[in-house]
Amino acid sequence: MVKNSTDVLFSSVAKSGLRIGSAKSIEHLVPWVIAVIAISFLYFGRAVLVPITLAILLSFLLAPIVSVLRKLKMGRHLSVIVAILLALGTITITSAVIISQAGRLTKDAPAYAEGIAMHVNDAITALRAYYLALTGRTHLSESLLGATKGVTDTQPRATRFWRERLLIGIAAALNESAHGHHAQAQAIADAILADSQQDGRMVAVAEAHLVRAFVLARCPTGQTQALAPLVAGLNLIGMHAIPGLLHEWRELVKDHAEALRGLLDPAAHVLLERIEREWGGRVQKDLLSDREVSVLRGVAAGLTNKHISRECGLSVNTIKFHLKQCFRKLDVQTREGAVETARQAGLF
């Protein structure tokens, strides 16, 4: 009898606990149910709610206009009609302008894409011609340029970017100088300097001075005149902290190092000392590790970082790290500069 009573008691307690637990679970679900109902209402009622919302916003926007019109002695209804017409007219005009501009952009998009592709190809060609001319491969440089004579006159300023014009002009001047056409080379160098000064870009002006000095130095009658533009270019490089230009023209600077002493500004004099210290002799054979030399060999072969990583069995990030180390050790800024310096040093 006692056992049966105990079983009944525990059974009733268990049922009441279950009801309490169920009630707490339902309380946690209530916010989610309300959120689902609200979202469903907004989603399925958007066809009605959106116009109502826009109408309310439009009424707030038109209220000041209606007030102004009523102050001008217009009736209430007439003021509302005029305000609505003004709003519709504004929306119509704005939509028409946007549609016309979008249509024009769509129509001109192929021309824009073609123009961008042309500028990119021309810039790559100019860069290649520039480095080929710097390394003495005149015929290859001329084949890329097409023709060197009159290049600065036949390409209007508006059709080329400043850097592209500068590279083409430098390549043309160096090619003419290599052929012994010193007058033409000096004319192109003068045109480069004038164009760079008009743009007001100190990097271009500094390099234009160096080009002019290089051309004059290779001219039998202009060697004594090369010092002035060389000093001007080095002073600009030192003043504006653009030492990256020194790599391409370091031989020119080294040839005139003695004459430059005492003529340069303090900042440019520091750069001269740096050239003498770091480029006074050939690069040491053990300056680069075997791995770095193998990476540079891949660069010299025209391989991308991805292809070099496959050849060396390394990741692309590791190849990039080795290239940065090569740039730092050789004091260069570009892949072409690193390859040329390594070749001059006899590393490969």
mmCIF file of C-alpha atoms in Angstrom:
data_model
loop_
_atom_site.group_PDB
_atom_site.id
_atom_site.type_symbol
_atom_site.label_atom_id
_atom_site.label_comp_id
_atom_site.label_asym_id
_atom_site.label_seq_id
_atom_site.Cartn_x
_atom_site.Cartn_y
_atom_site.Cartn_z
ATOM 1 C CA MET A 1 0.000 0.000 0.000
ATOM 2 C CA VAL A 2 2.830 2.405 0.940
ATOM 3 C CA LYS A 3 4.757 1.411 -2.170
ATOM 4 C CA ASN A 4 1.802 2.208 -4.421
ATOM 5 C CA SER A 5 1.384 5.642 -2.817
ATOM 6 C CA THR A 6 5.079 6.417 -3.331
ATOM 7 C CA ASP A 7 4.877 5.453 -7.015
ATOM 8 C CA VAL A 8 1.870 7.706 -7.521
ATOM 9 C CA LEU A 9 3.677 10.617 -5.826
ATOM 10 C CA PHE A 10 6.829 10.291 -7.970
ATOM 11 C CA SER A 11 4.719 9.938 -11.103
ATOM 12 C CA SER A 12 2.828 13.181 -10.426
ATOM 13 C CA VAL A 13 6.076 15.060 -9.659
ATOM 14 C CA ALA A 14 7.657 13.841 -12.912
ATOM 15 C CA LYS A 15 4.622 14.951 -14.941
ATOM 16 C CA SER A 16 4.607 18.409 -13.345
ATOM 17 C CA GLY A 17 8.383 18.780 -14.048
ATOM 18 C CA LEU A 18 7.807 17.851 -17.666
ATOM 19 C CA ARG A 19 5.106 20.516 -17.955
ATOM 20 C CA ILE A 20 7.438 23.117 -16.394
ATOM 21 C CA GLY A 21 10.266 22.187 -18.813
ATOM 22 C CA SER A 22 7.906 22.359 -21.781
ATOM 23 C CA ALA A 23 6.734 25.832 -20.728
ATOM 24 C CA LYS A 24 10.323 27.108 -20.511
ATOM 25 C CA SER A 25 11.115 25.720 -23.967
ATOM 26 C CA ILE A 26 8.079 27.504 -25.421
ATOM 27 C CA GLU A 27 9.147 30.782 -23.785
ATOM 28 C CA HIS A 28 12.510 30.556 -25.613
ATOM 29 C CA LEU A 29 10.748 29.962 -28.934
ATOM 30 C CA VAL A 30 8.384 32.951 -28.689
ATOM 31 C CA PRO A 31 10.874 35.622 -29.948
ATOM 32 C CA TRP A 32 11.819 33.446 -32.890
ATOM 33 C CA VAL A 33 8.188 32.841 -33.798
ATOM 34 C CA ILE A 34 7.477 36.588 -33.649
ATOM 35 C CA ALA A 35 10.531 37.322 -35.834
ATOM 36 C CA VAL A 36 9.474 34.757 -38.435
ATOM 37 C CA ILE A 37 5.918 36.161 -38.519
ATOM 38 C CA ALA A 38 7.213 39.762 -38.890
ATOM 39 C CA ILE A 39 9.632 38.857 -41.674
ATOM 40 C CA SER A 40 6.981 36.857 -43.494
ATOM 41 C CA PHE A 41 4.570 39.779 -43.208
ATOM 42 C CA LEU A 42 7.133 42.193 -44.647
ATOM 43 C CA TYR A 43 8.096 39.811 -47.438
ATOM 44 C CA PHE A 44 4.620 38.836 -48.589
ATOM 45 C CA GLY A 45 3.227 42.317 -47.999
ATOM 46 C CA ARG A 46 5.975 44.174 -49.863
ATOM 47 C CA ALA A 47 3.707 44.805 -52.836
ATOM 48 C CA VAL A 48 1.556 46.999 -50.561
ATOM 49 C CA LEU A 49 4.117 48.224 -48.036
ATOM 50 C CA VAL A 50 6.663 49.566 -50.538
ATOM 51 C CA PRO A 51 4.272 52.009 -52.242
ATOM 52 C CA ILE A 52 2.939 53.147 -48.865
ATOM 53 C CA THR A 53 6.475 53.756 -47.562
ATOM 54 C CA LEU A 54 7.446 55.684 -50.689
ATOM 55 C CA ALA A 55 4.269 57.749 -50.442
ATOM 56 C CA ILE A 56 5.054 58.658 -46.825
ATOM 57 C CA LEU A 57 8.637 59.638 -47.686
ATOM 58 C CA LEU A 58 7.450 61.638 -50.685
ATOM 59 C CA SER A 59 4.926 63.480 -48.534
ATOM 60 C CA PHE A 60 7.689 64.525 -46.153
ATOM 61 C CA LEU A 61 9.775 65.752 -49.073
ATOM 62 C CA LEU A 62 6.894 67.637 -50.695
ATOM 63 C CA ALA A 63 5.606 69.237 -47.504
ATOM 64 C CA PRO A 64 8.074 72.195 -47.598
ATOM 65 C CA ILE A 65 7.278 72.840 -51.274
ATOM 66 C CA VAL A 66 3.544 72.813 -50.578
ATOM 67 C CA SER A 67 4.055 75.262 -47.697
ATOM 68 C CA VAL A 68 5.979 77.652 -49.943
ATOM 69 C CA LEU A 69 3.330 77.449 -52.663
ATOM 70 C CA ARG A 70 0.544 78.110 -50.168
ATOM 71 C CA LYS A 71 2.406 81.198 -48.990
ATOM 72 C CA LEU A 72 2.267 82.377 -52.587
ATOM 73 C CA LYS A 73 -1.534 82.441 -52.274
ATOM 74 C CA MET A 74 -2.132 79.152 -54.072
ATOM 75 C CA GLY A 75 -4.923 76.964 -52.902
ATOM 76 C CA ARG A 76 -4.261 73.828 -50.949
ATOM 77 C CA HIS A 77 -5.201 71.425 -53.732
ATOM 78 C CA LEU A 78 -3.399 73.435 -56.388
ATOM 79 C CA SER A 79 -0.243 73.572 -54.242
ATOM 80 C CA VAL A 80 -0.276 69.803 -53.814
ATOM 81 C CA ILE A 81 -0.767 69.234 -57.550
ATOM 82 C CA VAL A 82 2.036 71.636 -58.485
ATOM 83 C CA ALA A 83 4.398 70.045 -55.942
ATOM 84 C CA ILE A 84 3.672 66.561 -57.269
ATOM 85 C CA LEU A 85 4.232 67.722 -60.849
ATOM 86 C CA LEU A 86 7.559 69.289 -59.861
ATOM 87 C CA ALA A 87 8.634 66.063 -58.146
ATOM 88 C CA LEU A 88 7.620 63.934 -61.120
ATOM 89 C CA GLY A 89 9.409 66.292 -63.500
ATOM 90 C CA THR A 90 12.584 66.158 -61.430
ATOM 91 C CA ILE A 91 12.463 62.366 -61.268
ATOM 92 C CA THR A 92 11.805 62.121 -65.010
ATOM 93 C CA ILE A 93 14.679 64.445 -65.954
ATOM 94 C CA THR A 94 17.101 62.687 -63.596
ATOM 95 C CA SER A 95 16.109 59.274 -64.933
ATOM 96 C CA ALA A 96 16.509 60.470 -68.523
ATOM 97 C CA VAL A 97 20.001 61.821 -67.819
ATOM 98 C CA ILE A 98 21.065 58.597 -66.078
ATOM 99 C CA ILE A 99 19.682 56.430 -68.884
ATOM 100 C CA SER A 100 21.369 58.528 -71.580
ATOM 101 C CA GLN A 101 24.716 58.442 -69.781
ATOM 102 C CA ALA A 102 24.434 54.691 -69.234
ATOM 103 C CA GLY A 103 23.599 54.203 -72.902
ATOM 104 C CA ARG A 104 26.543 56.334 -73.987
ATOM 105 C CA LEU A 105 28.859 54.462 -71.632
ATOM 106 C CA THR A 106 27.626 51.127 -72.958
ATOM 107 C CA LYS A 107 28.129 52.316 -76.513
ATOM 108 C CA ASP A 108 31.647 53.646 -75.856
ATOM 109 C CA ALA A 109 32.765 50.767 -73.609
ATOM 110 C CA PRO A 110 34.448 48.791 -76.451
ATOM 111 C CA ALA A 111 36.369 51.895 -77.506
ATOM 112 C CA TYR A 112 37.478 52.524 -73.919
ATOM 113 C CA ALA A 113 38.601 48.901 -73.538
ATOM 114 C CA GLU A 114 40.490 49.062 -76.833
ATOM 115 C CA GLY A 115 42.169 52.310 -75.788
ATOM 116 C CA ILE A 116 43.235 50.894 -72.426
ATOM 117 C CA ALA A 117 44.606 47.743 -74.069
ATOM 118 C CA MET A 118 46.512 49.877 -76.588
ATOM 119 C CA HIS A 119 48.047 52.024 -73.832
ATOM 120 C CA VAL A 120 49.076 48.943 -71.844
ATOM 121 C CA ASN A 121 50.713 47.344 -74.890
ATOM 122 C CA ASP A 122 52.454 50.604 -75.794
ATOM 123 C CA ALA A 123 53.717 51.011 -72.226
ATOM 124 C CA ILE A 124 55.134 47.468 -72.204
ATOM 125 C CA THR A 125 56.758 48.047 -75.587
ATOM 126 C CA ALA A 126 58.246 51.345 -74.407
ATOM 127 C CA LEU A 127 59.641 49.711 -71.258
ATOM 128 C CA ARG A 128 61.241 46.880 -73.217
ATOM 129 C CA ALA A 129 62.706 49.296 -75.762
ATOM 130 C CA TYR A 130 64.079 51.403 -72.907
ATOM 131 C CA TYR A 131 65.937 48.516 -71.255
ATOM 132 C CA LEU A 132 67.166 47.178 -74.586
ATOM 133 C CA ALA A 133 68.611 50.602 -75.424
ATOM 134 C CA LEU A 134 70.228 50.860 -71.981
ATOM 135 C CA THR A 135 71.936 47.508 -72.435
ATOM 136 C CA GLY A 136 73.233 48.386 -75.890
ATOM 137 C CA ARG A 137 70.877 46.167 -77.906
ATOM 138 C CA THR A 138 70.065 48.990 -80.278
ATOM 139 C CA HIS A 139 68.583 47.026 -83.177
ATOM 140 C CA LEU A 140 66.099 45.208 -80.941
ATOM 141 C CA SER A 141 65.120 48.482 -79.325
ATOM 142 C CA GLU A 142 64.588 50.137 -82.698
ATOM 143 C CA SER A 143 62.496 47.224 -83.910
ATOM 144 C CA LEU A 144 60.175 47.741 -80.963
ATOM 145 C CA LEU A 145 59.952 51.484 -81.429
ATOM 146 C CA GLY A 146 59.379 51.129 -85.160
ATOM 147 C CA ALA A 147 61.365 54.278 -85.939
ATOM 148 C CA THR A 148 63.406 56.533 -83.728
ATOM 149 C CA LYS A 149 63.636 59.665 -85.822
ATOM 150 C CA GLY A 150 61.009 62.215 -84.930
ATOM 151 C CA VAL A 151 59.461 59.997 -82.277
ATOM 152 C CA THR A 152 58.936 62.926 -79.932
ATOM 153 C CA ASP A 153 57.175 64.919 -82.655
ATOM 154 C CA THR A 154 54.957 62.220 -84.109
ATOM 155 C CA GLN A 155 53.413 61.237 -80.758
ATOM 156 C CA PRO A 156 51.263 64.075 -79.336
ATOM 157 C CA ARG A 157 51.272 64.580 -75.597
ATOM 158 C CA ALA A 158 47.556 63.849 -75.287
ATOM 159 C CA THR A 159 47.877 60.346 -76.776
ATOM 160 C CA ARG A 160 50.541 58.993 -74.393
ATOM 161 C CA PHE A 161 51.144 58.886 -70.659
ATOM 162 C CA TRP A 162 54.121 60.825 -69.332
ATOM 163 C CA ARG A 163 56.084 57.718 -68.374
ATOM 164 C CA GLU A 164 55.512 56.164 -71.779
ATOM 165 C CA ARG A 165 56.662 59.330 -73.536
ATOM 166 C CA LEU A 166 59.740 59.461 -71.309
ATOM 167 C CA LEU A 167 60.739 55.833 -71.984
ATOM 168 C CA ILE A 168 60.224 56.156 -75.736
ATOM 169 C CA GLY A 169 62.227 59.373 -75.831
ATOM 170 C CA ILE A 170 65.099 57.921 -73.801
ATOM 171 C CA ALA A 171 65.244 54.806 -75.978
ATOM 172 C CA ALA A 172 65.234 56.964 -79.122
ATOM 173 C CA ALA A 173 68.005 59.225 -77.799
ATOM 174 C CA LEU A 174 70.202 56.291 -76.766
ATOM 175 C CA ASN A 175 69.688 54.533 -80.084
ATOM 176 C CA GLU A 176 70.620 57.646 -82.042
ATOM 177 C CA SER A 177 73.684 58.122 -79.848
ATOM 178 C CA ALA A 178 74.720 54.503 -80.406
ATOM 179 C CA HIS A 179 74.594 55.079 -84.174
ATOM 180 C CA GLY A 180 76.752 58.179 -83.841
ATOM 181 C CA HIS A 181 73.904 60.562 -84.685
ATOM 182 C CA HIS A 182 74.859 62.934 -81.885
ATOM 183 C CA ALA A 183 72.918 65.958 -83.144
ATOM 184 C CA GLN A 184 69.673 63.965 -83.369
ATOM 185 C CA ALA A 185 70.323 62.393 -79.971
ATOM 186 C CA GLN A 186 70.866 65.809 -78.363
ATOM 187 C CA ALA A 187 67.703 67.166 -80.009
ATOM 188 C CA ILE A 188 65.643 64.272 -78.605
ATOM 189 C CA ALA A 189 67.271 64.668 -75.174
ATOM 190 C CA ASP A 190 66.408 68.381 -75.170
ATOM 191 C CA ALA A 191 62.820 67.552 -76.161
ATOM 192 C CA ILE A 192 62.587 65.002 -73.330
ATOM 193 C CA LEU A 193 63.802 67.584 -70.824
ATOM 194 C CA ALA A 194 61.356 70.238 -72.049
ATOM 195 C CA ASP A 195 58.461 67.764 -71.968
ATOM 196 C CA SER A 196 59.366 66.598 -68.446
ATOM 197 C CA GLN A 197 59.658 70.177 -67.177
ATOM 198 C CA GLN A 198 56.240 70.958 -68.647
ATOM 199 C CA ASP A 199 54.743 67.993 -66.770
ATOM 200 C CA GLY A 200 56.469 69.101 -63.564
ATOM 201 C CA ARG A 201 57.389 65.560 -62.513
ATOM 202 C CA MET A 202 60.739 65.651 -60.753
ATOM 203 C CA VAL A 203 61.477 61.976 -61.445
ATOM 204 C CA ALA A 204 61.144 62.580 -65.178
ATOM 205 C CA VAL A 205 63.101 65.838 -65.030
ATOM 206 C CA ALA A 206 65.955 64.175 -63.128
ATOM 207 C CA GLU A 207 66.191 61.282 -65.578
ATOM 208 C CA ALA A 208 65.932 63.677 -68.528
ATOM 209 C CA HIS A 209 68.984 65.531 -67.181
ATOM 210 C CA LEU A 210 70.866 62.232 -66.894
ATOM 211 C CA VAL A 211 69.926 61.277 -70.462
ATOM 212 C CA ARG A 212 71.140 64.642 -71.704
ATOM 213 C CA ALA A 213 74.416 64.178 -69.816
ATOM 214 C CA PHE A 214 74.822 60.654 -71.223
ATOM 215 C CA VAL A 215 74.274 61.823 -74.804
ATOM 216 C CA LEU A 216 76.701 64.737 -74.392
ATOM 217 C CA ALA A 217 79.312 62.478 -72.788
ATOM 218 C CA ARG A 218 79.277 60.181 -75.832
ATOM 219 C CA CYS A 219 79.603 63.099 -78.226
ATOM 220 C CA PRO A 220 83.260 63.929 -79.030
ATOM 221 C CA THR A 221 82.595 67.683 -78.850
ATOM 222 C CA GLY A 222 80.215 67.651 -75.889
ATOM 223 C CA GLN A 223 82.048 65.761 -73.158
ATOM 224 C CA THR A 224 82.899 68.934 -71.241
ATOM 225 C CA GLN A 225 79.226 69.984 -71.390
ATOM 226 C CA ALA A 226 77.947 66.742 -69.842
ATOM 227 C CA LEU A 227 78.880 67.786 -66.317
ATOM 228 C CA ALA A 228 76.205 70.490 -65.910
ATOM 229 C CA PRO A 229 73.130 68.293 -66.664
ATOM 230 C CA LEU A 230 74.688 65.459 -64.651
ATOM 231 C CA VAL A 231 75.018 67.723 -61.597
ATOM 232 C CA ALA A 232 71.440 68.970 -62.099
ATOM 233 C CA GLY A 233 70.073 65.418 -62.322
ATOM 234 C CA LEU A 234 71.975 64.161 -59.274
ATOM 235 C CA ASN A 235 70.917 67.178 -57.202
ATOM 236 C CA LEU A 236 67.265 66.487 -58.057
ATOM 237 C CA ILE A 237 67.683 62.807 -57.176
ATOM 238 C CA GLY A 238 69.221 63.720 -53.828
ATOM 239 C CA MET A 239 66.661 66.448 -53.107
ATOM 240 C CA HIS A 240 63.611 64.301 -53.826
ATOM 241 C CA ALA A 241 65.034 60.992 -52.547
ATOM 242 C CA ILE A 242 64.696 58.986 -55.766
ATOM 243 C CA PRO A 243 67.941 56.957 -55.762
ATOM 244 C CA GLY A 244 66.400 54.167 -57.849
ATOM 245 C CA LEU A 245 67.393 56.072 -60.986
ATOM 246 C CA LEU A 246 71.065 55.705 -60.144
ATOM 247 C CA HIS A 247 71.231 52.028 -61.108
ATOM 248 C CA GLU A 248 70.655 52.616 -64.830
ATOM 249 C CA TRP A 249 73.105 55.526 -64.962
ATOM 250 C CA ARG A 250 75.730 54.467 -62.415
ATOM 251 C CA GLU A 251 78.467 54.032 -65.038
ATOM 252 C CA LEU A 252 77.921 57.588 -66.209
ATOM 253 C CA VAL A 253 78.189 58.852 -62.631
ATOM 254 C CA LYS A 254 81.279 56.758 -61.890
ATOM 255 C CA ASP A 255 83.040 58.096 -65.009
ATOM 256 C CA HIS A 256 82.585 61.664 -63.771
ATOM 257 C CA ALA A 257 82.979 61.002 -60.046
ATOM 258 C CA GLU A 258 86.177 63.029 -59.670
ATOM 259 C CA ALA A 259 84.792 66.022 -61.534
ATOM 260 C CA LEU A 260 81.558 65.923 -59.497
ATOM 261 C CA ARG A 261 83.273 66.407 -56.153
ATOM 262 C CA GLY A 262 82.499 69.797 -54.700
ATOM 263 C CA LEU A 263 79.752 70.515 -57.237
ATOM 264 C CA LEU A 264 76.919 68.497 -55.699
ATOM 265 C CA ASP A 265 74.465 69.359 -52.947
ATOM 266 C CA PRO A 266 74.987 67.487 -49.635
ATOM 267 C CA ALA A 267 72.216 64.956 -50.331
ATOM 268 C CA ALA A 268 73.538 64.259 -53.836
ATOM 269 C CA HIS A 269 77.087 63.988 -52.466
ATOM 270 C CA VAL A 270 75.889 61.196 -50.142
ATOM 271 C CA LEU A 271 74.508 59.378 -53.189
ATOM 272 C CA LEU A 272 77.841 59.774 -54.984
ATOM 273 C CA GLU A 273 79.659 58.227 -52.029
ATOM 274 C CA ARG A 274 77.166 55.395 -52.023
ATOM 275 C CA ILE A 275 77.832 54.683 -55.692
ATOM 276 C CA GLU A 276 81.568 54.669 -55.135
ATOM 277 C CA ARG A 277 81.213 52.399 -52.100
ATOM 278 C CA GLU A 278 78.722 49.879 -53.491
ATOM 279 C CA TRP A 279 79.626 49.939 -57.169
ATOM 280 C CA GLY A 280 83.332 50.655 -56.992
ATOM 281 C CA GLY A 281 84.144 47.195 -58.311
ATOM 282 C CA ARG A 282 82.427 44.142 -59.624
ATOM 283 C CA VAL A 283 79.875 42.302 -57.560
ATOM 284 C CA GLN A 284 81.495 39.627 -55.446
ATOM 285 C CA LYS A 285 80.913 36.111 -56.661
ATOM 286 C CA ASP A 286 79.687 34.955 -53.266
ATOM 287 C CA LEU A 287 77.308 37.898 -52.798
ATOM 288 C CA LEU A 288 74.325 35.782 -53.859
ATOM 289 C CA SER A 289 73.534 32.292 -52.669
ATOM 290 C CA ASP A 290 73.230 29.381 -55.095
ATOM 291 C CA ARG A 291 69.471 29.427 -54.690
ATOM 292 C CA GLU A 292 69.291 33.156 -55.460
ATOM 293 C CA VAL A 293 71.456 32.688 -58.548
ATOM 294 C CA SER A 294 69.194 29.873 -59.781
ATOM 295 C CA VAL A 295 66.150 32.121 -59.280
ATOM 296 C CA LEU A 296 67.841 34.913 -61.265
ATOM 297 C CA ARG A 297 68.628 32.431 -64.025
ATOM 298 C CA GLY A 298 64.911 31.737 -64.271
ATOM 299 C CA VAL A 299 64.180 35.460 -64.441
ATOM 300 C CA ALA A 300 66.818 35.855 -67.165
ATOM 301 C CA ALA A 301 65.095 33.090 -69.123
ATOM 302 C CA GLY A 302 61.869 35.071 -69.025
ATOM 303 C CA LEU A 303 60.070 32.744 -66.632
ATOM 304 C CA THR A 304 57.380 33.953 -64.251
ATOM 305 C CA ASN A 305 57.580 33.408 -60.498
ATOM 306 C CA LYS A 306 55.140 30.521 -60.824
ATOM 307 C CA HIS A 307 57.267 28.734 -63.439
ATOM 308 C CA ILE A 308 60.452 29.368 -61.444
ATOM 309 C CA SER A 309 58.815 27.886 -58.352
ATOM 310 C CA ARG A 310 58.030 24.725 -60.314
ATOM 311 C CA GLU A 311 61.578 24.476 -61.650
ATOM 312 C CA CYS A 312 63.133 24.972 -58.194
ATOM 313 C CA GLY A 313 60.553 22.986 -56.265
ATOM 314 C CA LEU A 314 59.725 25.970 -54.035
ATOM 315 C CA SER A 315 56.617 27.980 -53.287
ATOM 316 C CA VAL A 316 55.872 31.229 -55.102
ATOM 317 C CA ASN A 317 56.262 33.192 -51.860
ATOM 318 C CA THR A 318 59.740 31.718 -51.368
ATOM 319 C CA ILE A 319 60.692 32.781 -54.910
ATOM 320 C CA LYS A 320 59.467 36.298 -54.160
ATOM 321 C CA PHE A 321 61.565 36.332 -50.973
ATOM 322 C CA HIS A 322 64.709 35.293 -52.883
ATOM 323 C CA LEU A 323 64.046 37.986 -55.502
ATOM 324 C CA LYS A 324 63.730 40.629 -52.798
ATOM 325 C CA GLN A 325 67.041 39.467 -51.372
ATOM 326 C CA CYS A 326 68.629 39.742 -54.814
ATOM 327 C CA PHE A 327 67.260 43.266 -55.272
ATOM 328 C CA ARG A 328 68.607 44.285 -51.875
ATOM 329 C CA LYS A 329 72.056 42.770 -52.360
ATOM 330 C CA LEU A 330 72.461 44.109 -55.887
ATOM 331 C CA ASP A 331 70.848 47.474 -55.041
ATOM 332 C CA VAL A 332 68.371 47.319 -57.919
ATOM 333 C CA GLN A 333 64.665 47.973 -58.226
ATOM 334 C CA THR A 334 63.625 45.818 -61.183
ATOM 335 C CA ARG A 335 63.975 42.242 -62.411
ATOM 336 C CA GLU A 336 65.748 43.468 -65.553
ATOM 337 C CA GLY A 337 68.230 45.424 -63.459
ATOM 338 C CA ALA A 338 68.991 42.394 -61.293
ATOM 339 C CA VAL A 339 69.602 40.188 -64.332
ATOM 340 C CA GLU A 340 71.837 42.766 -66.023
ATOM 341 C CA THR A 341 73.874 43.360 -62.859
ATOM 342 C CA ALA A 342 74.304 39.615 -62.297
ATOM 343 C CA ARG A 343 75.447 39.169 -65.892
ATOM 344 C CA GLN A 344 77.949 41.998 -65.579
ATOM 345 C CA ALA A 345 79.266 40.363 -62.430
ATOM 346 C CA GLY A 346 79.670 37.033 -64.205
ATOM 347 C CA LEU A 347 77.293 35.239 -61.833
ATOM 348 C CA PHE A 348 75.802 33.351 -64.785
#
